[in-house]
mmCIF file of N, CA, C and O in Angstrom:
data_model
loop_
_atom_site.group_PDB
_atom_site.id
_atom_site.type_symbol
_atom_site.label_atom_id
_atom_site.label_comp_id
_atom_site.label_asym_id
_atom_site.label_seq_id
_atom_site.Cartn_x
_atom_site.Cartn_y
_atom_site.Cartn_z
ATOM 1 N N UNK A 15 0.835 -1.194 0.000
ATOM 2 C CA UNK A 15 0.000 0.000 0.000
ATOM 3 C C UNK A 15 0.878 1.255 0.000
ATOM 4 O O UNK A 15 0.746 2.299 -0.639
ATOM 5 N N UNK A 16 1.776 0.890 0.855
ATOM 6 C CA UNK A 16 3.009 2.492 0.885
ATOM 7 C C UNK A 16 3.364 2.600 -0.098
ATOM 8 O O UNK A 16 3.724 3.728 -0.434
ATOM 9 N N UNK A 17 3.462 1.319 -1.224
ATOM 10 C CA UNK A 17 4.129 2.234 -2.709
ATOM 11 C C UNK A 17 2.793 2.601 -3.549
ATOM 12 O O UNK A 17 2.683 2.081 -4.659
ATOM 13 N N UNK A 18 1.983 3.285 -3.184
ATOM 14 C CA UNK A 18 0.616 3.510 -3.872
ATOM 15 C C UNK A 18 0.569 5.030 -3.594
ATOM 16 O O UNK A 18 -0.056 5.809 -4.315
ATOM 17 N N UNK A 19 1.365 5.449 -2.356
ATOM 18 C CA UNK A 19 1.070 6.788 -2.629
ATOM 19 C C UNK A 19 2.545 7.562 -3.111
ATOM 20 O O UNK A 19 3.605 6.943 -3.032
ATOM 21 N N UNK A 20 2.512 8.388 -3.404
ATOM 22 C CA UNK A 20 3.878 9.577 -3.915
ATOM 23 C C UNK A 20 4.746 9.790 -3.026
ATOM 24 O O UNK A 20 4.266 10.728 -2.391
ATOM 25 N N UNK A 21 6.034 9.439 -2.418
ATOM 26 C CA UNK A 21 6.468 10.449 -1.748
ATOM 27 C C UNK A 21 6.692 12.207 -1.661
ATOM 28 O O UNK A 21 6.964 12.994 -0.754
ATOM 29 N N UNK A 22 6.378 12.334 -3.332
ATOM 30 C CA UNK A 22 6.227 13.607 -3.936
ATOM 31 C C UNK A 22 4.974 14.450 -3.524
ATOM 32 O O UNK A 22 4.846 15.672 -3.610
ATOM 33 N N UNK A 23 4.174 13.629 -3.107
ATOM 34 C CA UNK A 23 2.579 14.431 -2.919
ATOM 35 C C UNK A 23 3.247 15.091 -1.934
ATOM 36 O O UNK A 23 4.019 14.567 -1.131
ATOM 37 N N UNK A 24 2.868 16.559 -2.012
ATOM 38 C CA UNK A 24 2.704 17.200 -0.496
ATOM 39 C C UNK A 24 1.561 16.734 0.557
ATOM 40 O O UNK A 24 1.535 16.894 1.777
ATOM 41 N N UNK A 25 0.851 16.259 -0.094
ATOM 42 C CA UNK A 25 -0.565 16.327 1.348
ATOM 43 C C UNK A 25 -0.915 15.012 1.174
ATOM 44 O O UNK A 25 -0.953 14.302 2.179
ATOM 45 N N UNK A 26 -1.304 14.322 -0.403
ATOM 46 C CA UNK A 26 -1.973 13.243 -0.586
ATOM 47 C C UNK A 26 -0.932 11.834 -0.864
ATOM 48 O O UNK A 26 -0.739 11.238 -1.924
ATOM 49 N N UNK A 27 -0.216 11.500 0.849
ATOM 50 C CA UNK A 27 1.483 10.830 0.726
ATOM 51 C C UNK A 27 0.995 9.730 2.002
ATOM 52 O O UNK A 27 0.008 9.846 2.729
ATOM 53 N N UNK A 28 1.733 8.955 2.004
ATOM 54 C CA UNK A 28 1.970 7.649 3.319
ATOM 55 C C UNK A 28 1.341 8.375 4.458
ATOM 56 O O UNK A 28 0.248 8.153 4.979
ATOM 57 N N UNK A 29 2.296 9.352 4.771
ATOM 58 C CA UNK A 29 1.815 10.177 6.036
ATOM 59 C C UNK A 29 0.380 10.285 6.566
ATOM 60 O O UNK A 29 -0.239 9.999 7.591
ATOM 61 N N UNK A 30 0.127 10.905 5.221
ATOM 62 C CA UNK A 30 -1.221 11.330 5.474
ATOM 63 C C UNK A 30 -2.068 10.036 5.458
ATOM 64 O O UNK A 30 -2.990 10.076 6.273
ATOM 65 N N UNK A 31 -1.993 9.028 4.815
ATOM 66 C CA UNK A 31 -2.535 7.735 5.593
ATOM 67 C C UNK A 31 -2.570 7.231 6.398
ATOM 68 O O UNK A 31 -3.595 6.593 6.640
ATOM 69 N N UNK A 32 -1.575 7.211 7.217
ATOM 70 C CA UNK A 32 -1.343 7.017 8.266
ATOM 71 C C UNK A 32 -2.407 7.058 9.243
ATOM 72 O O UNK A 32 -3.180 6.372 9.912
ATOM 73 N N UNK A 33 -1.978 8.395 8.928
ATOM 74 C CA UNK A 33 -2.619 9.562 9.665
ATOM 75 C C UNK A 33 -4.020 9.452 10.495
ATOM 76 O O UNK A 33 -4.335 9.591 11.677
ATOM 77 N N UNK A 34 -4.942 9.018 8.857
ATOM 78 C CA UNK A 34 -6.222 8.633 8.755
ATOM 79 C C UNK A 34 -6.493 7.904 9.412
ATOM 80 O O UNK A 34 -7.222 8.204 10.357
ATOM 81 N N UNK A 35 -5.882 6.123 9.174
ATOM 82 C CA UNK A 35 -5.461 5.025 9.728
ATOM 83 C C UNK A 35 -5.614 4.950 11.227
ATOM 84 O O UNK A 35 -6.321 4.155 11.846
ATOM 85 N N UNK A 36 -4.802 5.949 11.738
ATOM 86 C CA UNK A 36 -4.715 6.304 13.549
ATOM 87 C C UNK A 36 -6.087 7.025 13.884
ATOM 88 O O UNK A 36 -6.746 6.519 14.792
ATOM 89 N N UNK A 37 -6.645 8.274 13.184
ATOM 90 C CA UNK A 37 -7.353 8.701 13.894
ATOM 91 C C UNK A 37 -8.878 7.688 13.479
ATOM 92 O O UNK A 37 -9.875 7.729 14.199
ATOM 93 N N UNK A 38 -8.818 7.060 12.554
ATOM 94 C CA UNK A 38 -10.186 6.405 12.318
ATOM 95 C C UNK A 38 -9.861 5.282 13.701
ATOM 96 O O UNK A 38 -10.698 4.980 14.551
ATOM 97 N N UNK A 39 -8.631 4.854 13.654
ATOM 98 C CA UNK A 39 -8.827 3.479 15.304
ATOM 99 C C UNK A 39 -8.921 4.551 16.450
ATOM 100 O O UNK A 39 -9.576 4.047 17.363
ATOM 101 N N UNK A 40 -8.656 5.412 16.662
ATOM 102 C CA UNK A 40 -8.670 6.206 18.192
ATOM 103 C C UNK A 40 -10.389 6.764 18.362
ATOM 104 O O UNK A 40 -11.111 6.839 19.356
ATOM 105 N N UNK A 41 -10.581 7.035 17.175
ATOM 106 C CA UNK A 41 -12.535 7.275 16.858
ATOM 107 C C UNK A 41 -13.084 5.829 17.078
ATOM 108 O O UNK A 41 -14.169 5.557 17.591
ATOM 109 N N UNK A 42 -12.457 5.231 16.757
ATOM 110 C CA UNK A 42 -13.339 3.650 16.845
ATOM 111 C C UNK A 42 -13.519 3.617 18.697
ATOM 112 O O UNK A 42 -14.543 3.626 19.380
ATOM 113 N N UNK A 43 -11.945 3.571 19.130
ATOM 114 C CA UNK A 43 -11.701 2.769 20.621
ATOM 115 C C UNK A 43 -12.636 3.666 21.535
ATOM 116 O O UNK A 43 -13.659 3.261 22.086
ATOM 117 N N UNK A 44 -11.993 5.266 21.623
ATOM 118 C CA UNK A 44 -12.316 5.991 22.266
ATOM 119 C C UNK A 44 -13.547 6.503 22.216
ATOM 120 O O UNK A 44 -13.810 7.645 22.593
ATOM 121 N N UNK A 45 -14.445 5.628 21.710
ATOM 122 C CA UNK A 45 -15.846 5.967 21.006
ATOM 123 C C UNK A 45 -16.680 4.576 21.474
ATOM 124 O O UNK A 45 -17.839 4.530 21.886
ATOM 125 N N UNK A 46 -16.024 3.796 21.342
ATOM 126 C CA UNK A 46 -16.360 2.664 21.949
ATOM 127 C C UNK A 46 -17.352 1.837 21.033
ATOM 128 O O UNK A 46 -18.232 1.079 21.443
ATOM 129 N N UNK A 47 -17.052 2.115 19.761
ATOM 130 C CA UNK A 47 -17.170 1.811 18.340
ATOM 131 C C UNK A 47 -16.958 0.367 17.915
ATOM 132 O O UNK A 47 -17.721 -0.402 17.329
ATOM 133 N N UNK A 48 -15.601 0.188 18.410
ATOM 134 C CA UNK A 48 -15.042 -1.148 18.388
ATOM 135 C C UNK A 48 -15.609 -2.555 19.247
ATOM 136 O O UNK A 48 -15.218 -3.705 19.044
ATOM 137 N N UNK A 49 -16.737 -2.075 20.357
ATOM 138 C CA UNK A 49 -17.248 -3.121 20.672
ATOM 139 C C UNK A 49 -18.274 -3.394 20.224
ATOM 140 O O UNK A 49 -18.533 -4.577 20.447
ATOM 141 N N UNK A 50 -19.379 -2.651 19.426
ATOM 142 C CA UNK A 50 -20.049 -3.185 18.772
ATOM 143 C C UNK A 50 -20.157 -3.637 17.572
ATOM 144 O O UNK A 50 -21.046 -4.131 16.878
ATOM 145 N N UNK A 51 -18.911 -3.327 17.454
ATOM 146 C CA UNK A 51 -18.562 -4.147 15.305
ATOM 147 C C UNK A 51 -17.915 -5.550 15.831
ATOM 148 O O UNK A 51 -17.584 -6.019 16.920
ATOM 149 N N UNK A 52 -17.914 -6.006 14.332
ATOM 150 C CA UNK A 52 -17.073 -7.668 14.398
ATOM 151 C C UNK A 52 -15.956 -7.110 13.985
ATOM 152 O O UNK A 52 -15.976 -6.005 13.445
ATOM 153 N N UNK A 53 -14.772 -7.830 14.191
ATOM 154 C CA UNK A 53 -13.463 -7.765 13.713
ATOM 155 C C UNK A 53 -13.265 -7.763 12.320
ATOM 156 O O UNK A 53 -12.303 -7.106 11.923
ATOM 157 N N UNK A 54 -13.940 -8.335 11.505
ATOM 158 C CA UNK A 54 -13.859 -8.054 10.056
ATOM 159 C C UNK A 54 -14.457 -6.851 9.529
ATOM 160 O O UNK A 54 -14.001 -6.540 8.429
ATOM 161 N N UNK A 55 -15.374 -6.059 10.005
ATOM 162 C CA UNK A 55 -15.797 -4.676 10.203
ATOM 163 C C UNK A 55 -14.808 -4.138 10.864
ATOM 164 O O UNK A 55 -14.625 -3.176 10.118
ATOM 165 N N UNK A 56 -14.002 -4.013 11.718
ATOM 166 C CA UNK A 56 -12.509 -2.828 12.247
ATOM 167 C C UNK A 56 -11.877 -2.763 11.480
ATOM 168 O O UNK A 56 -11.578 -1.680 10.975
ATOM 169 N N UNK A 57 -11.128 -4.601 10.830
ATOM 170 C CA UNK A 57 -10.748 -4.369 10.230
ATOM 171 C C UNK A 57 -10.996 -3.743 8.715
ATOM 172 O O UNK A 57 -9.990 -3.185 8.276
ATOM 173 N N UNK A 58 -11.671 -3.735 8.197
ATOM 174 C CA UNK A 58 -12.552 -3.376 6.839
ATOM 175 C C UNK A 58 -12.365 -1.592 6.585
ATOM 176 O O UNK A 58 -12.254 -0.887 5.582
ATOM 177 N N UNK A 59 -12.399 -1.332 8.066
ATOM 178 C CA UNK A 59 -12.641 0.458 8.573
ATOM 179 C C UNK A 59 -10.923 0.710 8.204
ATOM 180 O O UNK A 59 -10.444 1.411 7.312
ATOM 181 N N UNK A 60 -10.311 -0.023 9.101
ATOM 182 C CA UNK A 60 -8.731 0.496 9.403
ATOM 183 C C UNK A 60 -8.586 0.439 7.855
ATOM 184 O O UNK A 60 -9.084 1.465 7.391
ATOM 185 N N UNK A 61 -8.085 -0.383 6.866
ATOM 186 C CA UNK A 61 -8.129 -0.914 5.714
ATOM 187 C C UNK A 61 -8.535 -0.011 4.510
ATOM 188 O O UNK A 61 -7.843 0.412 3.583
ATOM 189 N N UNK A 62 -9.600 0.129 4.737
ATOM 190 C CA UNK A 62 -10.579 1.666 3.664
ATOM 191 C C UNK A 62 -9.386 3.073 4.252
ATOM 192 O O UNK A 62 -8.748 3.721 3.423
ATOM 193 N N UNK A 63 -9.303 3.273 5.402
ATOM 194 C CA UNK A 63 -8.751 4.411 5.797
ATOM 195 C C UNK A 63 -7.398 4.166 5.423
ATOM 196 O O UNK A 63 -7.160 5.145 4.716
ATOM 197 N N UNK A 64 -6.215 3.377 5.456
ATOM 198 C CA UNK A 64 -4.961 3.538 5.008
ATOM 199 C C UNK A 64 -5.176 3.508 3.686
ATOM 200 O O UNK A 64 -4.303 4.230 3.204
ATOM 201 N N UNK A 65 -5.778 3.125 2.922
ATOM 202 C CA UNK A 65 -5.581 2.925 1.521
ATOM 203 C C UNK A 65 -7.019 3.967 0.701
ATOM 204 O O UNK A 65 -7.383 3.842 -0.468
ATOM 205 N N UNK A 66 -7.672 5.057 1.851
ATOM 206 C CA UNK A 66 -8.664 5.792 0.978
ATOM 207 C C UNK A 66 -8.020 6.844 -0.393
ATOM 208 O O UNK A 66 -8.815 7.417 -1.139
ATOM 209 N N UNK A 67 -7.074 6.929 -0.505
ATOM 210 C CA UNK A 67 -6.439 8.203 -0.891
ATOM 211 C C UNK A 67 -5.334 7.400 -2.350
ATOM 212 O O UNK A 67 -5.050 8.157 -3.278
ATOM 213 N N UNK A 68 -4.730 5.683 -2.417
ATOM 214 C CA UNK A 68 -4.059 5.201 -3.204
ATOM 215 C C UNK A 68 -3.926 5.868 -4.719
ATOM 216 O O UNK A 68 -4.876 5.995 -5.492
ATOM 217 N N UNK A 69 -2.662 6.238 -4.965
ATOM 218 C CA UNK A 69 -2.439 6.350 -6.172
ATOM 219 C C UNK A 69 -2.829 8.010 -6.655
ATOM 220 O O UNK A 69 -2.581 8.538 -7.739
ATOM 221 N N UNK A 70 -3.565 8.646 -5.370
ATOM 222 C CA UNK A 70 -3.993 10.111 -5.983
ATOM 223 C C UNK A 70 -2.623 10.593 -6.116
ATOM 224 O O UNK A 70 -1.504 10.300 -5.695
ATOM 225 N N UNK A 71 -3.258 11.578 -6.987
ATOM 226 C CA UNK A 71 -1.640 12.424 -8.413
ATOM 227 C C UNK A 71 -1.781 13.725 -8.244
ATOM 228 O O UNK A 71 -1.484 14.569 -9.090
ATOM 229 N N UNK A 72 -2.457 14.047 -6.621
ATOM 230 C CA UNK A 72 -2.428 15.679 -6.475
ATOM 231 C C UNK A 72 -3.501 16.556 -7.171
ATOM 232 O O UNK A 72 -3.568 17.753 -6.892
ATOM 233 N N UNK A 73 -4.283 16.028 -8.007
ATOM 234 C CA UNK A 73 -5.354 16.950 -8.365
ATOM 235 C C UNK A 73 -6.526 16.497 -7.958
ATOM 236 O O UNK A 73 -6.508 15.475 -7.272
ATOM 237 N N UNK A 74 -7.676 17.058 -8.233
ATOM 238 C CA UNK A 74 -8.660 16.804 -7.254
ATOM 239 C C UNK A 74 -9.742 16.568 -8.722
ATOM 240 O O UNK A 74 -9.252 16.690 -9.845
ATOM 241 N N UNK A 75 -11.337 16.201 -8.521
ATOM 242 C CA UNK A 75 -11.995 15.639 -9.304
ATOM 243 C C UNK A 75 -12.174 16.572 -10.620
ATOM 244 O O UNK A 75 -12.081 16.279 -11.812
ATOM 245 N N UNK A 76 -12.480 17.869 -9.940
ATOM 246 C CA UNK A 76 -12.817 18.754 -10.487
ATOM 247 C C UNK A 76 -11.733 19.115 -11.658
ATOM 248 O O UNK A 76 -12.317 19.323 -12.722
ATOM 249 N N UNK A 77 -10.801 19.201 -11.718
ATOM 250 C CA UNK A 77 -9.678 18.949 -12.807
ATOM 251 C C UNK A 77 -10.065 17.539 -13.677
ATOM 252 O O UNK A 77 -10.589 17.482 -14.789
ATOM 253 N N UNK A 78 -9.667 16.512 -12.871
ATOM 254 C CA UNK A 78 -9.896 15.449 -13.897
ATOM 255 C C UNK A 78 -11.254 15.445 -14.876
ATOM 256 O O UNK A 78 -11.267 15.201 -16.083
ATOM 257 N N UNK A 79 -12.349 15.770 -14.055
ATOM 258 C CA UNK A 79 -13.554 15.905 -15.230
ATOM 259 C C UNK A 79 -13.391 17.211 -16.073
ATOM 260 O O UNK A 79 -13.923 17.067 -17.174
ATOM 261 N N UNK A 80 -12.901 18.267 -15.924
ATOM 262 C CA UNK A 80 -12.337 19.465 -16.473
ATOM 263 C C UNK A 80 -11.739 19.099 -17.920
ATOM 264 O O UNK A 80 -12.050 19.413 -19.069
ATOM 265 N N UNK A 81 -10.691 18.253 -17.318
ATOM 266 C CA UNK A 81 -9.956 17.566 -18.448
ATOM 267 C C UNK A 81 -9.525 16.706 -19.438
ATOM 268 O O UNK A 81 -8.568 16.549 -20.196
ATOM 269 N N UNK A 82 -10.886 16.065 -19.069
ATOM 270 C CA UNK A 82 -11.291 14.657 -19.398
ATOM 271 C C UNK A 82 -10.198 13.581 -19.584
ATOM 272 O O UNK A 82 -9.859 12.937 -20.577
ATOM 273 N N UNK A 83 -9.688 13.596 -18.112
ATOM 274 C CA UNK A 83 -8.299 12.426 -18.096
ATOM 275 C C UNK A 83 -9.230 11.370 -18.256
ATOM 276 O O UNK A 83 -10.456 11.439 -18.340
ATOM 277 N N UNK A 84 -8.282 10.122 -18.297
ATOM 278 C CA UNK A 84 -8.263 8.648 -18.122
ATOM 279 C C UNK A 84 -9.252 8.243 -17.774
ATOM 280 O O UNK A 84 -10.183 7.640 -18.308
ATOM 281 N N UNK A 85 -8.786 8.989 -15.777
ATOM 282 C CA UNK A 85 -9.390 8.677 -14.888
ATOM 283 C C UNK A 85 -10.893 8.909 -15.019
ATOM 284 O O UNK A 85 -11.725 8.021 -14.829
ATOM 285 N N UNK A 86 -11.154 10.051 -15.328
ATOM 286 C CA UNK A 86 -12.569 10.968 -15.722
ATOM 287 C C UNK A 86 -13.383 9.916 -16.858
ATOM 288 O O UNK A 86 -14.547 9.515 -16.840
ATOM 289 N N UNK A 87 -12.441 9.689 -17.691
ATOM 290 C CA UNK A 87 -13.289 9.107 -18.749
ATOM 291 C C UNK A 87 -14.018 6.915 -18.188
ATOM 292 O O UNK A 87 -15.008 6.244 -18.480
ATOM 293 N N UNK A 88 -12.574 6.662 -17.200
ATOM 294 C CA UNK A 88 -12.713 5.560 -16.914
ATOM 295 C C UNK A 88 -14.047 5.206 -15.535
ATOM 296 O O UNK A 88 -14.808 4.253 -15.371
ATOM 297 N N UNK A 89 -13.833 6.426 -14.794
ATOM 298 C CA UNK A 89 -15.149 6.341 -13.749
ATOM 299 C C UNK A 89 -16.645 7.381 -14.126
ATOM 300 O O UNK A 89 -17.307 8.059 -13.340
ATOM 301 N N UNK A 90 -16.810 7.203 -15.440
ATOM 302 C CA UNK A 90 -17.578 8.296 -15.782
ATOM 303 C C UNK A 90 -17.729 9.753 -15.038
ATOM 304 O O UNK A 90 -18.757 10.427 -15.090
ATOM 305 N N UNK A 91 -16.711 10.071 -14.441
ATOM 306 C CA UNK A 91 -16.896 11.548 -13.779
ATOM 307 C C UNK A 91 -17.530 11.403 -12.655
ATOM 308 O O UNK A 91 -18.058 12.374 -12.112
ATOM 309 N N UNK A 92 -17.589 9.870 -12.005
ATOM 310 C CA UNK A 92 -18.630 9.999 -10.447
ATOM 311 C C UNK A 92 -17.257 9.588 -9.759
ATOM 312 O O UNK A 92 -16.506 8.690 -10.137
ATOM 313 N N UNK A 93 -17.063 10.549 -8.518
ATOM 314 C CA UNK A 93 -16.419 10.206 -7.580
ATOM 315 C C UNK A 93 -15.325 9.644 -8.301
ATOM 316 O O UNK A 93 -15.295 8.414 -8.337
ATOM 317 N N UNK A 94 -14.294 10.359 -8.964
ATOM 318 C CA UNK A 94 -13.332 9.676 -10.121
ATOM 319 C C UNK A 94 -11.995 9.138 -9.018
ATOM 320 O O UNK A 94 -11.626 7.964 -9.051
ATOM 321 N N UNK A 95 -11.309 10.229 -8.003
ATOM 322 C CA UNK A 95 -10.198 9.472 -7.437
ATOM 323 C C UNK A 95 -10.724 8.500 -6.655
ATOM 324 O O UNK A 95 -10.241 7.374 -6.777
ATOM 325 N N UNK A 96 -11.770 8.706 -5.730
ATOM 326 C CA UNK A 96 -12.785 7.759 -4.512
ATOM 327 C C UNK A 96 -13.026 6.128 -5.473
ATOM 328 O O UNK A 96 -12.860 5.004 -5.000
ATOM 329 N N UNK A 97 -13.348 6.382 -6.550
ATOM 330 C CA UNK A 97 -13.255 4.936 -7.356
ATOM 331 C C UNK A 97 -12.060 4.666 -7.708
ATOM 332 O O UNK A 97 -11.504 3.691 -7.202
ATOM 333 N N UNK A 98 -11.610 5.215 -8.353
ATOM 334 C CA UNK A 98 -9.735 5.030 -8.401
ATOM 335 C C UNK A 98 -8.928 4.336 -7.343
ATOM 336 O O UNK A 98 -8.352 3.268 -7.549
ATOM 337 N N UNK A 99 -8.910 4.969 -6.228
ATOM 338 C CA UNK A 99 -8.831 3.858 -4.912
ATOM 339 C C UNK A 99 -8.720 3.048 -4.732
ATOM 340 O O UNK A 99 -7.903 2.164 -4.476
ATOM 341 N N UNK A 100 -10.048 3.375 -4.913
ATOM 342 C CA UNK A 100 -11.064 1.491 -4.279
ATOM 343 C C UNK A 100 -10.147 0.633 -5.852
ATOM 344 O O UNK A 100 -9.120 -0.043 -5.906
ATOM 345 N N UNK A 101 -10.625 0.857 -6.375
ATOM 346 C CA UNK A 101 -9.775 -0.007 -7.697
ATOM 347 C C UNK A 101 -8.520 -0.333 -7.619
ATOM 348 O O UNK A 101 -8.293 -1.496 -7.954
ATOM 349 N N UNK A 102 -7.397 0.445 -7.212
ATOM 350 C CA UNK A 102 -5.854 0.285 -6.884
ATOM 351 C C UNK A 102 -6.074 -1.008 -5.466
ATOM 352 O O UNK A 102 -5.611 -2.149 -5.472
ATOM 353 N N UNK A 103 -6.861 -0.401 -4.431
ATOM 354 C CA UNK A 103 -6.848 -1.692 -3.545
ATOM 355 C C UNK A 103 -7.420 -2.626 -3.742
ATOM 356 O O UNK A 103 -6.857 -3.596 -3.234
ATOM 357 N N UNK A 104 -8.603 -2.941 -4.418
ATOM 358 C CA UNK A 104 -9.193 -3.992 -5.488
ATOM 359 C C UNK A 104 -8.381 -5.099 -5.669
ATOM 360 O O UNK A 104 -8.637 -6.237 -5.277
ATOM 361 N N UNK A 105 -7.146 -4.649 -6.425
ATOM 362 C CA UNK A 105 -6.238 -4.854 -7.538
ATOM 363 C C UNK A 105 -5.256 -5.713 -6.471
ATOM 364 O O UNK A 105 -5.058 -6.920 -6.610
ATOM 365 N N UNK A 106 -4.521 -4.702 -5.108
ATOM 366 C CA UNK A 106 -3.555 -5.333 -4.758
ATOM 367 C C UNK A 106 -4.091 -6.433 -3.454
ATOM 368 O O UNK A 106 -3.318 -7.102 -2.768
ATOM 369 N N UNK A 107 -5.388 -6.420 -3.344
ATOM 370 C CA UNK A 107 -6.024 -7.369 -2.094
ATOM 371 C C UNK A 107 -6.224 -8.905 -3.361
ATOM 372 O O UNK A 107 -6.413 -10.106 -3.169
ATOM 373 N N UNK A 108 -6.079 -8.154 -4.480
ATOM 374 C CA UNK A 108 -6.665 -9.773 -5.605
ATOM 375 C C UNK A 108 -5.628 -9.979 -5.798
ATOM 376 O O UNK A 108 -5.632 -10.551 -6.888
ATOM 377 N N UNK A 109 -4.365 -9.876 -5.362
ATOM 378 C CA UNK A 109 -3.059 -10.638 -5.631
ATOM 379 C C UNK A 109 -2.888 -11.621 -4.528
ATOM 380 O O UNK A 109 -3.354 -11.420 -3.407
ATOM 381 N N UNK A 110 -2.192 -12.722 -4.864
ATOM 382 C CA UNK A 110 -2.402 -13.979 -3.965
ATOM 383 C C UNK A 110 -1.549 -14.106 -2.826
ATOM 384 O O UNK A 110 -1.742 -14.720 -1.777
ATOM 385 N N UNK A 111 -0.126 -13.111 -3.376
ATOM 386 C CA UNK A 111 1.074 -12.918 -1.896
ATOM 387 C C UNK A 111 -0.104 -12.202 -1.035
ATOM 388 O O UNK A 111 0.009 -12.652 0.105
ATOM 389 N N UNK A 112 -0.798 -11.612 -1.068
ATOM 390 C CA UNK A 112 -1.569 -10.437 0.020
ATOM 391 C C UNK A 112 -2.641 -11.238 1.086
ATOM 392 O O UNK A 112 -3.276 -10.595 1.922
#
């Protein structure tokens, strides 16, 4: 997953997954969140949150449909990086080392 984001991104980088990662489990615990889910639901949460952001390239939707990238043309313009994502982790949870 760490080689999915840029070290180049200023904002949208490992870090900032991390980031997410920590404060979505400290919202879970300290919320007391975590006792009413199953473990495949925490985990599912932690999981979506390190890897919500994979592969973003620093611009935001509004450019890509602007510009009719790839991306724009490949998620019809709905939620283009938010599907992008999910697709990059898709991709590396359907590999069999994982």
């Amino acid at each position: 997953v760490k080689k999915g984001y840029s070290s180049e991104a200023p904002y949208h980088n490992s870090y900032h997954a991390f980031d997410v990662l920590h404060v979505s489990y400290l919202i879970m615990t300290k919320c007391g969140a975590d006792e009413y889910l199953e473990s495949f639901n925490v985990l599912s949460i932690l999981v979506a949150a390190l890897a919500h952001d994979l592969g973003h390239d620093g611009y935001n939707n509004a450019f890509h449909q602007n510009t009719n990238s790839d991306h724009a043309v490949t998620y019809n313009g709905i939620s283009i990086l938010e599907n992008y994502s999910a697709a990059y982790l898709f991709r590396i949870l359907r590999k069999k080392e994982c």
